PDB file of C-alpha atoms in Angstrom:
ATOM      1  CA  UNK A  71      80.545 122.900 120.220  1.00 61.00           C
ATOM      2  CA  UNK A  72      79.714 125.585 122.980  1.00 72.00           C
ATOM      3  CA  UNK A  73      79.802 129.140 121.884  1.00 80.00           C
ATOM      4  CA  UNK A  74      81.558 131.331 124.496  1.00 87.00           C
ATOM      5  CA  UNK A  75      81.214 135.067 124.391  1.00 94.00           C
ATOM      6  CA  UNK A  76      82.814 137.941 126.615  1.00 96.00           C
ATOM      7  CA  UNK A  77      80.587 140.836 127.498  1.00 97.00           C
ATOM      8  CA  UNK A  78      82.531 144.038 126.592  1.00 96.00           C
ATOM      9  CA  UNK A  79      79.773 146.346 127.535  1.00 97.00           C
ATOM     10  CA  UNK A  80      76.023 146.921 127.892  1.00 96.00           C
ATOM     11  CA  UNK A  81      74.665 149.519 125.332  1.00 96.00           C
ATOM     12  CA  UNK A  82      71.412 150.455 123.827  1.00 96.00           C
ATOM     13  CA  UNK A  83      69.588 147.263 125.044  1.00 95.00           C
ATOM     14  CA  UNK A  84      72.380 144.986 123.691  1.00 97.00           C
ATOM     15  CA  UNK A  85      75.316 143.006 125.393  1.00 96.00           C
ATOM     16  CA  UNK A  86      78.307 144.008 123.153  1.00 97.00           C
ATOM     17  CA  UNK A  87      80.305 140.839 123.139  1.00 97.00           C
ATOM     18  CA  UNK A  88      83.460 139.407 121.719  1.00 96.00           C
ATOM     19  CA  UNK A  89      83.740 135.845 120.529  1.00 91.00           C
ATOM     20  CA  UNK A  90      86.774 133.617 121.207  1.00 86.00           C
ATOM     21  CA  UNK A  91      87.901 134.368 117.685  1.00 89.00           C
ATOM     22  CA  UNK A  92      87.944 138.153 118.349  1.00 92.00           C
ATOM     23  CA  UNK A  93      84.583 138.951 116.399  1.00 95.00           C
ATOM     24  CA  UNK A  94      82.065 141.309 117.714  1.00 96.00           C
ATOM     25  CA  UNK A  95      78.538 140.107 118.481  1.00 95.00           C
ATOM     26  CA  UNK A  96      75.663 142.111 119.866  1.00 96.00           C
ATOM     27  CA  UNK A  97      73.125 140.064 121.871  1.00 94.00           C
ATOM     28  CA  UNK A  98      69.810 141.550 122.751  1.00 95.00           C
ATOM     29  CA  UNK A  99      69.376 141.809 126.572  1.00 93.00           C
ATOM     30  CA  UNK A 100      66.032 140.082 126.087  1.00 92.00           C
ATOM     31  CA  UNK A 101      68.051 136.930 124.939  1.00 90.00           C
ATOM     32  CA  UNK A 102      70.431 137.247 128.259  1.00 89.00           C
ATOM     33  CA  UNK A 103      69.773 136.684 131.870  1.00 85.00           C
ATOM     34  CA  UNK A 104      71.499 138.810 134.607  1.00 88.00           C
ATOM     35  CA  UNK A 105      74.493 139.907 132.478  1.00 93.00           C
ATOM     36  CA  UNK A 106      77.221 142.285 133.353  1.00 95.00           C
ATOM     37  CA  UNK A 107      80.315 143.664 131.752  1.00 95.00           C
ATOM     38  CA  UNK A 108      83.190 141.298 131.828  1.00 95.00           C
ATOM     39  CA  UNK A 109      80.927 138.114 132.141  1.00 96.00           C
ATOM     40  CA  UNK A 110      81.654 135.029 130.133  1.00 96.00           C
ATOM     41  CA  UNK A 111      78.304 133.967 128.521  1.00 95.00           C
ATOM     42  CA  UNK A 112      77.278 130.549 127.312  1.00 91.00           C
ATOM     43  CA  UNK A 113      74.239 129.643 125.262  1.00 87.00           C
ATOM     44  CA  UNK A 114      71.849 127.380 127.220  1.00 83.00           C
ATOM     45  CA  UNK A 115      68.251 126.544 125.985  1.00 83.00           C
ATOM     46  CA  UNK A 116      68.176 129.646 123.804  1.00 81.00           C
ATOM     47  CA  UNK A 117      69.314 132.081 126.472  1.00 85.00           C
ATOM     48  CA  UNK A 118      72.768 133.596 127.056  1.00 90.00           C
ATOM     49  CA  UNK A 119      73.805 133.045 130.716  1.00 90.00           C
ATOM     50  CA  UNK A 120      76.826 133.892 132.550  1.00 94.00           C
ATOM     51  CA  UNK A 121      79.137 131.168 133.515  1.00 95.00           C
ATOM     52  CA  UNK A 122      80.257 132.155 137.057  1.00 95.00           C
ATOM     53  CA  UNK A 123      83.220 129.569 137.031  1.00 96.00           C
ATOM     54  CA  UNK A 124      84.516 130.863 133.661  1.00 95.00           C
ATOM     55  CA  UNK A 125      83.966 134.442 134.496  1.00 95.00           C
ATOM     56  CA  UNK A 126      85.847 134.327 137.931  1.00 96.00           C
ATOM     57  CA  UNK A 127      88.837 132.201 136.380  1.00 95.00           C
ATOM     58  CA  UNK A 128      89.066 134.862 133.650  1.00 92.00           C
ATOM     59  CA  UNK A 129      89.038 137.813 136.134  1.00 93.00           C
ATOM     60  CA  UNK A 130      91.705 136.000 138.300  1.00 95.00           C
ATOM     61  CA  UNK A 131      93.976 135.334 135.098  1.00 93.00           C
ATOM     62  CA  UNK A 132      93.564 139.213 134.254  1.00 92.00           C
ATOM     63  CA  UNK A 133      94.495 140.152 137.809  1.00 93.00           C
ATOM     64  CA  UNK A 134      97.496 138.059 137.756  1.00 94.00           C
ATOM     65  CA  UNK A 135      98.608 139.467 134.446  1.00 93.00           C
ATOM     66  CA  UNK A 136      98.189 143.026 135.914  1.00 92.00           C
ATOM     67  CA  UNK A 137     100.196 142.032 139.036  1.00 90.00           C
ATOM     68  CA  UNK A 138     103.012 140.658 136.796  1.00 87.00           C
ATOM     69  CA  UNK A 139     103.069 143.762 134.788  1.00 85.00           C
ATOM     70  CA  UNK A 140     103.584 146.286 137.873  1.00 83.00           C
ATOM     71  CA  UNK A 141     105.822 143.788 139.875  1.00 71.00           C
TER      72      UNK A 141
END
């Protein structure tokens, strides 16, 4: 099963993430590659990398929810 994490923020050399179950997990930046706040990360070959497709889909879903809220 693929572990999926959402980057909440970058802080003190860690990507502070949330799991799909809502649990907090800190990943050392040395175990990541080109990570930013809001990215969806997957574990591949021992390194957490951003999944651009899942990140973009998540951003679009959040924007749609915001638009519905203010419409």
